[in-house]
Amino acid sequence: MSSITYLEAIREAQYEALRTNPDVFLYGQDINAFGGAFKATKNLGREFPGRVFDSPISEDAMIGMAVGAAVEGARPIIEMQFADFSSVGFNQIVNQAATLYWRTQTPCPITIRLPSGGTAGSGPFHSQSMESIYAHYPGLVILTPATVEDAYWMLLDSVKLDDPVIFCEHKFLYYHLKADDFGQAMPIGKARIARPGRDATVVTYSAMLHESLKAAEELRLDGYEVEVVDLRSVKPMDTDTILASVARTGRLLVVGESFPWGGATAEVVARVASEAFHLLDAPPLRLNSKDTPIPYHPNLWKSHRPTTASISAELRKLLRY
Amino acid sequence: MIRSRTLEEKLGSLYRAGGRIVGGVYLGRGQEAFSAAAGIHLRWDKDVYGPLIRDQAGRIAFGEPLIDSLRTYLGVVTGPMRGRDGNIHRGQPKHGYMAMISHLGSLLSVVAGALFARRIKGTLGDSAGATSIGDGGTSTGAFHEGLNMAAVEKLPLVVSIANNQYAYSTPTSRQYACENLVDRAHGYGIEGHSVDGTDLLACVKVYRTAFERARVGHGPQMVVGRLLRLGGHGEHDDASYIPESMKKIHESRDCLTVAQQQALDLGWTTQAELEAWHKQARQEVDQATSQVLKEPTPDPYRETWQALSTTSLVEGNEG
């Protein structure tokens, strides 16, 4: 019986990080006694007195503070209440944290947790996926766990890394995604074949993995075997695993929840087109959200983001070519 | 102050001569007293210092070797930034010396974070932090967020505000609507101090109080210095937007001249000794300049082009 949720994995990883490394501390809005807006830090303040701090509503200062603390050898985990609000701390992330090592040879071991992605009724400012924005900047590691196991192990690995990590955890997976245990750790930077196939490759990550797996299952009923690759980390991107999959299938669809202009999905298509054009039997396709702010009402929201149905439709188009 | 002024005169002439200095030159002429008075209260490797654009004097007082300024302006590999960043964007974070980025106000929370981490680790002791900003920089959200956070945490942080009347070309009347910047200290729940930034003795006295109070747990201290930068925003800027009458008043209150007169009046030094110090500073700067001019500039073929410290996560290096 599956009993550990994705959210509990994130809490447990922070527990473990605090327990095993005295340099780790947590800083974020409402995360101490209240346990965080999503309860990702529930009881951690009580279990680790003096290591979990409520911050003012100051995303810029929160990241700046983490950078200063990292210089002193601390390994802060910063919780953004919603990924969307990290835009207020954007300058500190891309200009302060991301440039520190390159400019001064001083490592910057900070982990920034971004509760990301859409859930019904969350609207334009509590639904965003920021991985593509941050991946554009040098000096950051961008992780997008899609499973309970990855949520746990990749968060623990983030804290151990000597570089700033943007940890994009998906809110849609928080309560619904469950596993029996934390399973095995896989290294950061390696993609995973989530479902093997031979007729087409879907490259995806985060919550879209699960929509893509369902779409692949739908296509199976029509006799197609679709391979699904879970990127796990958007940056670095495991190009080798992607190319190997395309070599097997000859067809590529890339699915992401963030906005369609540029971004992680475009990066995958660009790499495959330039490095493996000869392997493609059909033009590579991308599926992202629509190019509008994220709508509030579920009727609109379900049509704004990629879903099992829209991914299946794209796959059929790809397979018919 | 003498060494700072002498060094900056050299930087200005290297810039005007063209060739070796790429990019701009940003000088602290007229702000040396206010900057140095903060720097002398800071200890290298013990305190945390986040200086800004016009803090050459404070940087020297803190303990940065004078030659590091030249090395960074000339971008040689022997400097702390090794050609990857230049001019005033330099520091050695491991020694408590933060390297500013260009985005104003954003260094405040970084200095605060270093102090915060020390407190968590139990290593804060009597260490303090200091950072600087101008009148213009106080208008940023980052400044407000950082100072508010430092106030909430009651960190031992001294924030210098050099109110030099102009943010690049914008006068203070277009920058803030309050009567005095120091009045804002009350709003943050911190202690505020005001001083004539051209008066070295007054600056030293105010900073002594501010640092003492910060170190014993009275929380952040705001020190506002009234002064005028005696030059443009950078050496490319003739400061034609500053009225001549205002320039004249402040040129006659050059903080270096004031400080030297103060030292003479108090019998701390003699005219002959002052002249000797100037001569010594010129020799030091000339020697450093000729040395740095011989030092190697960065080689793009030997540059690692690696923004992450974790080599295995650099794309193309996965092995």
XYZ file of C-alpha atoms in Angstrom:
640
model
C 0.000 0.000 0.000
C 1.418 3.334 -1.046
C 1.621 5.656 1.866
C 4.257 8.368 1.359
C 3.172 11.439 -0.576
C 5.379 13.669 -2.725
C 4.881 16.424 -0.151
C 5.897 14.136 2.705
C 9.016 13.221 0.761
C 9.948 16.889 0.599
C 9.356 17.282 4.311
C 11.306 14.122 5.101
C 14.239 15.205 2.938
C 14.419 18.490 4.837
C 14.198 16.590 8.115
C 17.071 14.394 7.031
C 19.136 17.347 5.816
C 18.642 19.162 9.118
C 19.394 16.004 11.095
C 22.583 15.088 9.298
C 24.143 18.485 8.631
C 24.374 21.258 11.239
C 25.082 23.783 8.471
C 21.569 23.399 7.084
C 18.827 25.825 8.081
C 15.415 26.687 6.648
C 14.185 30.184 5.893
C 10.835 31.141 4.409
C 7.436 32.645 4.936
C 5.247 30.973 7.586
C 7.488 27.890 7.729
C 8.293 27.693 11.434
C 5.399 27.077 13.854
C 2.833 27.211 11.057
C 4.719 24.606 9.016
C 4.447 26.428 5.686
C 1.544 27.185 3.362
C 1.617 23.541 2.183
C 2.941 22.057 5.436
C 6.212 21.067 3.788
C 8.033 22.061 6.985
C 5.457 20.779 9.462
C 7.006 20.232 12.922
C 10.534 20.894 11.648
C 10.797 24.075 13.694
C 9.881 22.151 16.816
C 12.228 19.283 16.052
C 15.144 21.565 15.159
C 14.944 24.640 17.387
C 16.930 27.602 16.098
C 17.226 26.123 12.596
C 13.864 27.037 11.031
C 12.975 30.715 10.609
C 9.968 32.710 9.505
C 11.017 35.398 7.072
C 9.359 38.702 6.272
C 7.524 38.828 2.914
C 10.747 39.797 1.206
C 11.704 37.387 -1.545
C 14.623 39.553 -2.625
C 16.096 39.746 0.870
C 15.430 36.042 1.475
C 17.693 35.036 -1.408
C 20.292 37.692 -0.629
C 20.366 36.464 2.939
C 20.875 32.892 1.747
C 23.829 33.941 -0.402
C 25.492 35.705 2.517
C 24.863 32.698 4.735
C 26.313 30.362 2.100
C 29.489 32.442 1.988
C 29.801 31.703 5.717
C 29.556 27.969 5.064
C 25.845 27.512 5.792
C 23.602 25.501 3.459
C 20.256 27.286 3.580
C 17.045 25.895 2.130
C 14.771 28.750 1.120
C 11.073 28.132 0.669
C 9.317 30.430 -1.757
C 5.692 30.247 -0.788
C 4.812 29.931 -4.475
C 7.230 29.676 -7.397
C 5.502 32.715 -8.887
C 6.796 34.963 -6.097
C 10.389 34.093 -6.883
C 10.128 36.757 -9.587
C 10.483 39.279 -6.747
C 13.777 37.590 -5.805
C 14.789 37.099 -9.437
C 17.651 39.575 -9.310
C 19.235 37.932 -6.291
C 18.874 34.482 -7.866
C 20.284 35.184 -11.316
C 22.725 37.994 -10.524
C 23.866 37.382 -6.974
C 23.605 33.622 -6.341
C 24.261 32.433 -9.889
C 27.334 34.602 -10.448
C 29.017 34.221 -7.063
C 31.141 31.169 -7.820
C 32.205 32.297 -11.260
C 33.123 35.783 -10.081
C 34.770 34.956 -6.767
C 35.432 31.178 -6.680
C 33.280 31.069 -3.555
C 30.744 28.233 -3.760
C 27.091 29.134 -3.226
C 25.355 26.059 -1.765
C 21.779 27.267 -1.521
C 18.591 25.387 -2.333
C 15.570 27.402 -3.407
C 12.342 25.424 -3.221
C 9.735 26.584 -5.711
C 6.233 25.170 -5.219
C 5.445 25.181 -8.914
C 2.812 24.558 -11.520
C -0.904 24.723 -11.832
C -3.695 23.414 -9.674
C -7.394 24.089 -10.292
C -8.505 27.532 -9.155
C -5.048 28.915 -8.485
C -5.066 31.498 -11.249
C -2.319 33.577 -12.855
C -0.114 34.166 -9.816
C -0.126 30.876 -7.934
C 0.392 28.473 -10.848
C 3.563 29.337 -12.675
C 6.372 27.068 -13.791
C 9.668 28.962 -13.672
C 12.197 26.305 -14.696
C 12.759 27.695 -18.174
C 13.368 31.224 -16.910
C 16.045 30.104 -14.469
C 17.579 27.544 -16.825
C 18.397 30.413 -19.160
C 20.934 31.781 -16.677
C 24.402 30.303 -16.180
C 25.354 29.179 -12.691
C 22.139 27.479 -11.591
C 21.063 23.832 -11.379
C 17.366 23.343 -12.216
C 15.686 20.228 -10.859
C 12.142 19.140 -11.702
C 11.277 15.949 -9.781
C 8.246 14.027 -11.016
C 8.223 11.164 -8.505
C 8.164 10.698 -4.755
C 11.580 9.075 -4.940
C 13.103 11.977 -6.869
C 11.415 14.547 -4.620
C 13.210 12.966 -1.667
C 16.619 12.096 -3.058
C 17.033 15.080 -5.345
C 16.203 17.487 -2.532
C 18.792 15.807 -0.324
C 21.304 15.975 -3.183
C 20.464 19.650 -3.748
C 21.476 20.488 -0.222
C 24.771 18.627 -0.681
C 25.623 20.432 -3.924
C 28.002 23.379 -3.732
C 25.937 25.309 -6.284
C 22.599 27.132 -6.195
C 19.733 24.772 -6.962
C 16.285 25.800 -8.162
C 14.153 22.954 -6.882
C 10.865 22.972 -8.824
C 8.463 20.827 -6.837
C 5.010 20.459 -8.382
C 2.021 21.381 -6.227
C -0.307 19.167 -8.256
C 1.733 16.162 -7.126
C 1.930 17.165 -3.451
C -1.001 15.141 -2.129
C -1.987 12.802 -4.941
C 1.306 11.199 -5.833
C 2.258 8.378 -3.471
C 4.900 5.681 -3.175
C 5.676 2.802 -0.825
C 9.100 4.100 0.056
C 11.826 6.439 -1.145
C 13.333 3.762 -3.370
C 16.735 4.293 -4.927
C 18.588 7.526 -5.517
C 19.457 8.360 -9.119
C 22.200 10.865 -9.868
C 21.299 14.456 -10.638
C 21.716 15.272 -14.304
C 20.576 11.894 -15.617
C 17.245 11.422 -17.346
C 15.188 8.281 -16.804
C 13.235 6.115 -19.213
C 9.910 6.151 -17.389
C 8.265 3.892 -19.969
C 10.038 2.067 -22.766
C 8.658 2.148 -26.298
C 9.636 1.996 -29.960
C 7.218 4.171 -31.970
C 7.700 7.660 -30.550
C 9.515 9.445 -27.727
C 7.895 11.849 -25.307
C 10.438 13.924 -23.379
C 8.881 15.590 -20.357
C 9.338 16.366 -16.668
C 7.512 17.176 -13.458
C 3.697 16.822 -13.422
C 3.587 16.435 -17.200
C 5.315 13.074 -16.802
C 2.128 11.631 -15.397
C -0.093 13.120 -18.094
C 2.349 11.792 -20.693
C 2.379 8.294 -19.169
C -1.414 8.234 -19.306
C -1.329 9.389 -22.929
C 1.186 6.629 -23.722
C -1.197 4.136 -22.165
C -4.033 5.457 -24.340
C -1.902 5.049 -27.443
C -1.080 1.491 -26.437
C -4.719 0.626 -27.008
C -4.188 1.721 -30.630
C -1.151 -0.511 -30.892
C 1.573 2.131 -30.406
C 4.435 1.783 -27.970
C 5.421 5.268 -26.838
C 8.639 5.791 -24.904
C 8.478 8.378 -22.143
C 11.648 10.090 -20.907
C 11.565 11.911 -17.572
C 14.219 14.628 -17.739
C 14.380 14.914 -13.907
C 16.767 17.825 -14.248
C 16.146 20.520 -16.824
C 19.649 21.848 -16.293
C 21.931 20.098 -16.791
C 19.958 18.380 -19.510
C 20.780 14.749 -20.269
C 21.072 15.041 -24.033
C 22.566 11.553 -24.418
C 19.504 9.790 -23.024
C 17.213 11.907 -25.201
C 19.220 11.192 -28.357
C 19.394 7.478 -27.567
C 15.616 7.377 -27.241
C 15.061 9.283 -30.472
C 17.465 6.891 -32.159
C 15.142 4.047 -31.122
C 11.856 5.706 -32.079
C 12.566 8.295 -34.788
C 9.818 10.560 -33.484
C 9.846 13.226 -30.781
C 7.236 15.117 -28.783
C 8.386 17.344 -25.929
C 5.853 18.266 -23.251
C 6.172 20.979 -20.612
C 3.735 22.963 -18.518
C 5.509 26.330 -18.782
C 4.708 28.981 -21.373
C 5.373 28.099 -25.013
C 7.874 30.780 -26.076
C 11.348 29.290 -25.833
C 12.161 27.323 -22.738
C 12.997 23.772 -21.763
C 10.892 22.079 -24.452
C 12.366 24.281 -27.172
C 15.832 23.422 -25.884
C 15.165 19.691 -26.264
C 13.864 20.149 -29.810
C 16.813 22.361 -30.720
C 19.329 19.805 -29.441
C 17.673 16.895 -31.220
C 17.238 18.880 -34.442
C 20.857 19.976 -34.531
C 22.497 16.803 -33.252
C 20.203 14.050 -34.543
C 18.313 15.420 -37.525
C 19.130 12.252 -39.447
C 17.419 10.118 -36.795
C 14.056 11.850 -37.167
C 11.262 10.343 -39.253
C 8.939 13.267 -38.527
C 9.289 16.924 -37.543
C 9.792 17.156 -33.771
C 6.819 18.605 -31.891
C 6.410 20.580 -28.694
C 3.441 20.940 -26.428
C 3.322 23.627 -23.760
C 0.673 25.697 -22.055
C -1.100 28.365 -24.055
C 0.557 31.758 -24.458
C -1.658 33.588 -21.993
C -1.512 34.027 -18.219
C -2.758 30.960 -16.385
C -6.552 31.114 -16.027
C -8.506 30.797 -12.822
C -11.580 28.784 -13.748
C -11.025 25.022 -14.098
C -12.764 24.977 -17.498
C -10.191 27.375 -18.848
C -7.257 26.019 -16.848
C -7.732 22.461 -18.160
C -7.514 23.790 -21.705
C -4.574 26.033 -20.933
C -2.161 23.335 -19.783
C -1.235 20.141 -21.628
C -3.402 17.196 -20.543
C -3.558 13.502 -21.294
C -6.037 14.277 -24.084
C -3.993 17.013 -25.728
C -0.783 14.979 -25.433
C -2.531 11.965 -27.016
C -3.756 14.167 -29.846
C -0.237 15.479 -30.502
C 1.133 11.959 -30.385
C -1.376 10.791 -32.976
C -0.370 13.690 -35.210
C 3.283 12.720 -34.737
C 2.673 9.042 -35.414
C 0.548 9.718 -38.526
C 3.230 11.825 -40.193
C 42.373 58.811 2.547
C 45.632 59.966 1.026
C 46.345 56.566 -0.472
C 42.801 56.327 -1.798
C 42.893 59.788 -3.374
C 46.297 59.141 -4.898
C 45.232 55.763 -6.275
C 42.054 57.173 -7.739
C 43.930 60.008 -9.399
C 46.072 57.357 -11.077
C 42.973 55.387 -12.122
C 41.511 58.574 -13.600
C 44.650 59.318 -15.584
C 44.928 55.712 -16.806
C 41.309 55.978 -17.978
C 41.908 59.271 -19.761
C 45.092 57.946 -21.359
C 43.016 55.119 -22.814
C 44.161 51.653 -23.658
C 44.571 49.613 -20.530
C 41.391 50.245 -18.551
C 38.351 48.823 -20.306
C 34.949 49.982 -19.103
C 34.337 52.782 -16.677
C 36.158 54.271 -13.715
C 34.098 55.225 -10.684
C 35.749 57.352 -8.075
C 35.046 58.272 -4.491
C 36.578 61.755 -4.545
C 34.917 63.803 -1.842
C 33.589 60.727 -0.058
C 36.860 59.388 1.368
C 36.289 60.638 4.918
C 32.837 59.101 5.203
C 34.019 55.823 3.660
C 37.332 55.484 5.508
C 35.703 56.286 8.851
C 33.549 53.175 8.413
C 36.405 51.034 7.103
C 38.704 51.664 10.067
C 36.113 50.103 12.382
C 36.134 46.848 10.429
C 38.567 43.961 10.838
C 39.663 41.831 7.865
C 38.634 38.173 8.322
C 36.537 39.036 11.390
C 33.880 41.486 10.244
C 31.781 41.525 7.069
C 32.071 44.411 4.639
C 29.968 45.046 1.561
C 31.325 48.276 0.079
C 29.879 50.016 -2.931
C 30.991 52.159 -5.824
C 32.654 55.055 -3.945
C 34.354 53.139 -1.159
C 37.974 52.935 -2.279
C 38.980 54.581 0.996
C 36.870 52.192 3.062
C 38.250 49.189 1.180
C 41.835 50.224 1.946
C 40.940 50.910 5.573
C 39.317 47.463 5.805
C 42.523 45.841 4.631
C 42.246 45.278 0.901
C 45.693 45.601 -0.668
C 45.761 48.749 -2.758
C 47.125 46.799 -5.707
C 43.909 44.718 -5.924
C 42.030 47.779 -7.114
C 44.473 48.305 -9.979
C 44.444 44.601 -10.775
C 40.669 44.565 -11.011
C 40.483 47.724 -13.107
C 43.079 46.318 -15.474
C 41.470 42.865 -15.395
C 44.722 40.956 -14.851
C 44.578 37.321 -13.708
C 46.488 38.055 -10.509
C 43.583 40.139 -9.206
C 40.730 38.817 -7.078
C 38.312 38.757 -10.031
C 40.853 37.533 -12.631
C 39.306 39.536 -15.432
C 35.899 37.956 -14.987
C 34.583 41.100 -13.349
C 36.075 44.539 -13.137
C 36.575 47.877 -11.447
C 34.568 48.246 -8.228
C 32.914 44.826 -8.574
C 35.474 43.068 -6.477
C 35.781 41.308 -3.158
C 37.028 38.215 -1.378
C 33.947 36.711 0.271
C 35.993 34.150 2.213
C 37.591 37.032 4.081
C 34.267 38.713 4.837
C 34.712 41.056 1.895
C 31.649 40.867 -0.349
C 31.876 41.625 -4.071
C 29.110 44.001 -5.094
C 26.903 43.469 -8.096
C 25.552 46.473 -9.977
C 22.002 46.157 -8.718
C 21.732 48.710 -5.943
C 20.516 47.669 -2.531
C 20.991 43.968 -3.178
C 24.196 43.669 -1.161
C 22.536 44.648 2.098
C 20.740 41.335 2.579
C 23.907 39.434 1.629
C 25.920 41.107 4.392
C 22.982 40.529 6.742
C 22.877 36.861 5.716
C 26.531 36.347 6.607
C 25.871 37.756 10.082
C 22.693 35.695 10.392
C 24.584 32.485 9.575
C 27.245 33.322 12.152
C 24.569 33.807 14.764
C 23.007 30.414 13.951
C 26.421 28.741 14.097
C 27.298 30.530 17.318
C 30.336 32.214 15.769
C 29.006 35.775 15.671
C 30.928 36.905 18.745
C 31.572 40.628 18.521
C 31.708 40.685 14.740
C 29.735 43.297 12.845
C 28.812 43.966 9.250
C 28.784 47.140 7.236
C 27.542 48.090 3.824
C 27.154 51.289 1.859
C 24.634 52.891 -0.428
C 23.933 56.305 -1.906
C 20.828 58.442 -1.737
C 19.630 56.890 -5.011
C 20.101 53.314 -3.852
C 17.796 53.876 -0.891
C 14.904 54.011 -3.351
C 15.241 50.340 -4.302
C 13.012 47.580 -3.050
C 16.077 45.482 -2.271
C 17.368 48.133 0.133
C 14.052 48.232 1.949
C 13.674 44.453 2.096
C 17.221 43.942 3.281
C 17.186 46.620 5.940
C 13.787 45.559 7.236
C 14.966 41.952 7.463
C 18.176 42.972 9.254
C 16.081 45.044 11.668
C 13.707 42.138 12.350
C 16.712 39.925 13.122
C 18.417 42.743 15.050
C 21.697 42.063 13.300
C 24.918 43.942 14.097
C 24.909 45.836 10.823
C 25.978 49.393 10.068
C 24.411 50.830 6.926
C 26.183 53.873 5.503
C 24.148 56.168 3.311
C 26.323 58.623 1.461
C 23.838 61.306 0.561
C 25.873 62.893 -2.206
C 22.960 64.873 -3.616
C 22.892 63.208 -7.020
C 22.164 59.678 -8.162
C 24.058 59.833 -11.441
C 22.301 63.004 -12.660
C 19.099 62.827 -10.601
C 18.879 65.256 -7.680
C 17.513 64.116 -4.337
C 14.297 66.074 -4.964
C 13.432 63.431 -7.574
C 14.620 60.598 -5.338
C 12.724 60.909 -2.077
C 10.052 63.064 -0.494
C 10.974 62.802 3.172
C 12.828 65.652 4.821
C 15.864 63.680 5.939
C 16.846 60.157 4.976
C 17.879 59.457 8.542
C 14.243 59.901 9.616
C 13.581 56.569 7.938
C 15.590 54.803 10.636
C 12.690 55.309 12.998
C 10.359 53.592 10.537
C 12.604 50.551 10.407
C 12.834 50.429 14.184
C 16.576 51.002 14.074
C 18.933 53.687 15.324
C 19.884 56.505 12.981
C 22.851 58.860 12.951
C 23.498 61.913 10.849
C 26.865 63.457 10.126
C 28.650 65.989 7.965
C 30.330 63.552 5.583
C 33.141 65.971 4.800
C 34.267 66.116 8.434
C 36.570 63.171 9.152
C 36.594 63.586 12.931
C 32.821 63.828 13.093
C 32.503 60.745 10.855
C 34.905 58.700 12.986
C 33.016 59.671 16.112
C 29.624 58.756 14.674
C 30.832 55.431 13.298
C 32.542 54.589 16.590
C 29.206 54.947 18.337
C 27.322 53.110 15.585
C 29.697 50.131 15.522
C 29.850 49.941 19.309
C 26.072 49.873 19.539
C 25.744 47.342 16.711
C 28.302 45.016 18.260
C 26.628 44.917 21.652
C 23.198 44.019 20.336
C 21.362 47.255 19.567
C 20.643 46.090 16.029
C 21.238 47.822 12.698
C 22.549 51.372 12.689
C 21.869 53.802 9.874
C 24.534 56.435 9.306
C 23.682 59.191 6.844
C 26.516 61.391 5.640
C 25.835 64.670 3.870
C 28.386 65.352 1.155
C 28.890 65.830 -2.571
C 30.891 63.646 -4.881
C 33.603 65.832 -6.362
C 33.310 64.510 -9.865
C 30.947 62.743 -12.191
C 29.213 59.436 -11.661
C 32.143 57.964 -13.509
C 35.130 59.466 -15.292
C 33.070 59.554 -18.499
C 30.680 62.019 -16.842
C 31.479 65.755 -16.520
C 28.722 66.297 -13.909
C 27.471 69.307 -15.876
C 24.092 68.822 -14.220
C 25.482 69.943 -10.853
C 25.251 73.749 -10.508
C 28.651 75.474 -10.478
C 27.743 77.286 -7.261
C 27.180 73.977 -5.509
C 30.417 72.522 -6.843
C 32.349 75.559 -5.573
C 30.964 75.282 -2.063
C 31.869 71.622 -1.867
C 35.277 71.931 -3.536
C 36.142 74.327 -0.711
C 35.030 71.595 1.715
C 37.088 68.781 0.151
C 37.110 66.179 2.910
C 40.792 65.416 2.398
C 41.769 69.068 2.891
C 39.480 69.252 5.910
C 40.990 66.115 7.424
C 44.546 67.291 6.895
C 43.743 70.631 8.534
C 42.114 68.802 11.447
C 45.233 66.698 11.933
C 47.447 69.768 11.794
C 45.252 71.771 14.171
C 45.276 68.944 16.705
C 49.021 68.615 16.408
C 48.768 65.000 15.230
C 51.001 65.673 12.289
C 53.073 68.325 10.581
C 53.003 69.779 7.105
C 56.269 68.020 6.367
C 54.895 64.679 7.501
C 51.750 65.141 5.403
C 53.877 65.853 2.353
C 55.915 62.755 3.084
C 52.722 60.662 3.250
C 51.584 62.015 -0.107
C 54.968 61.247 -1.614
C 54.931 57.762 -0.137
C 51.419 57.164 -1.516
C 52.484 58.316 -4.977
C 55.476 55.971 -4.897
C 53.326 53.076 -3.758
C 50.728 53.723 -6.455
C 53.348 54.193 -9.180
C 55.123 51.019 -8.174
C 51.874 49.036 -8.043
C 50.811 50.429 -11.412
C 54.029 49.484 -13.151
C 53.857 46.030 -11.613
C 50.230 45.442 -12.636
C 50.901 46.696 -16.164
C 53.332 43.772 -16.508
C 50.964 41.167 -15.101
C 49.153 38.787 -17.437
C 45.704 39.502 -18.792
C 43.237 36.599 -19.042
C 43.586 34.071 -21.833
C 40.231 32.915 -23.261
C 41.811 29.571 -24.164
C 42.777 28.901 -20.551
C 39.476 30.124 -19.115
C 37.398 27.209 -17.809
C 34.103 28.815 -18.894
C 32.533 26.995 -15.982
C 29.820 28.757 -13.977
C 29.176 25.867 -11.566
C 31.599 24.667 -8.934
C 30.330 21.103 -9.458
C 32.297 20.123 -12.559
C 30.285 16.947 -13.173
C 27.119 19.026 -13.637
C 28.599 21.337 -16.245
C 27.062 20.363 -19.576
C 29.644 18.703 -21.749
C 31.622 17.600 -18.692
C 29.343 14.767 -17.617
C 32.086 12.282 -18.458
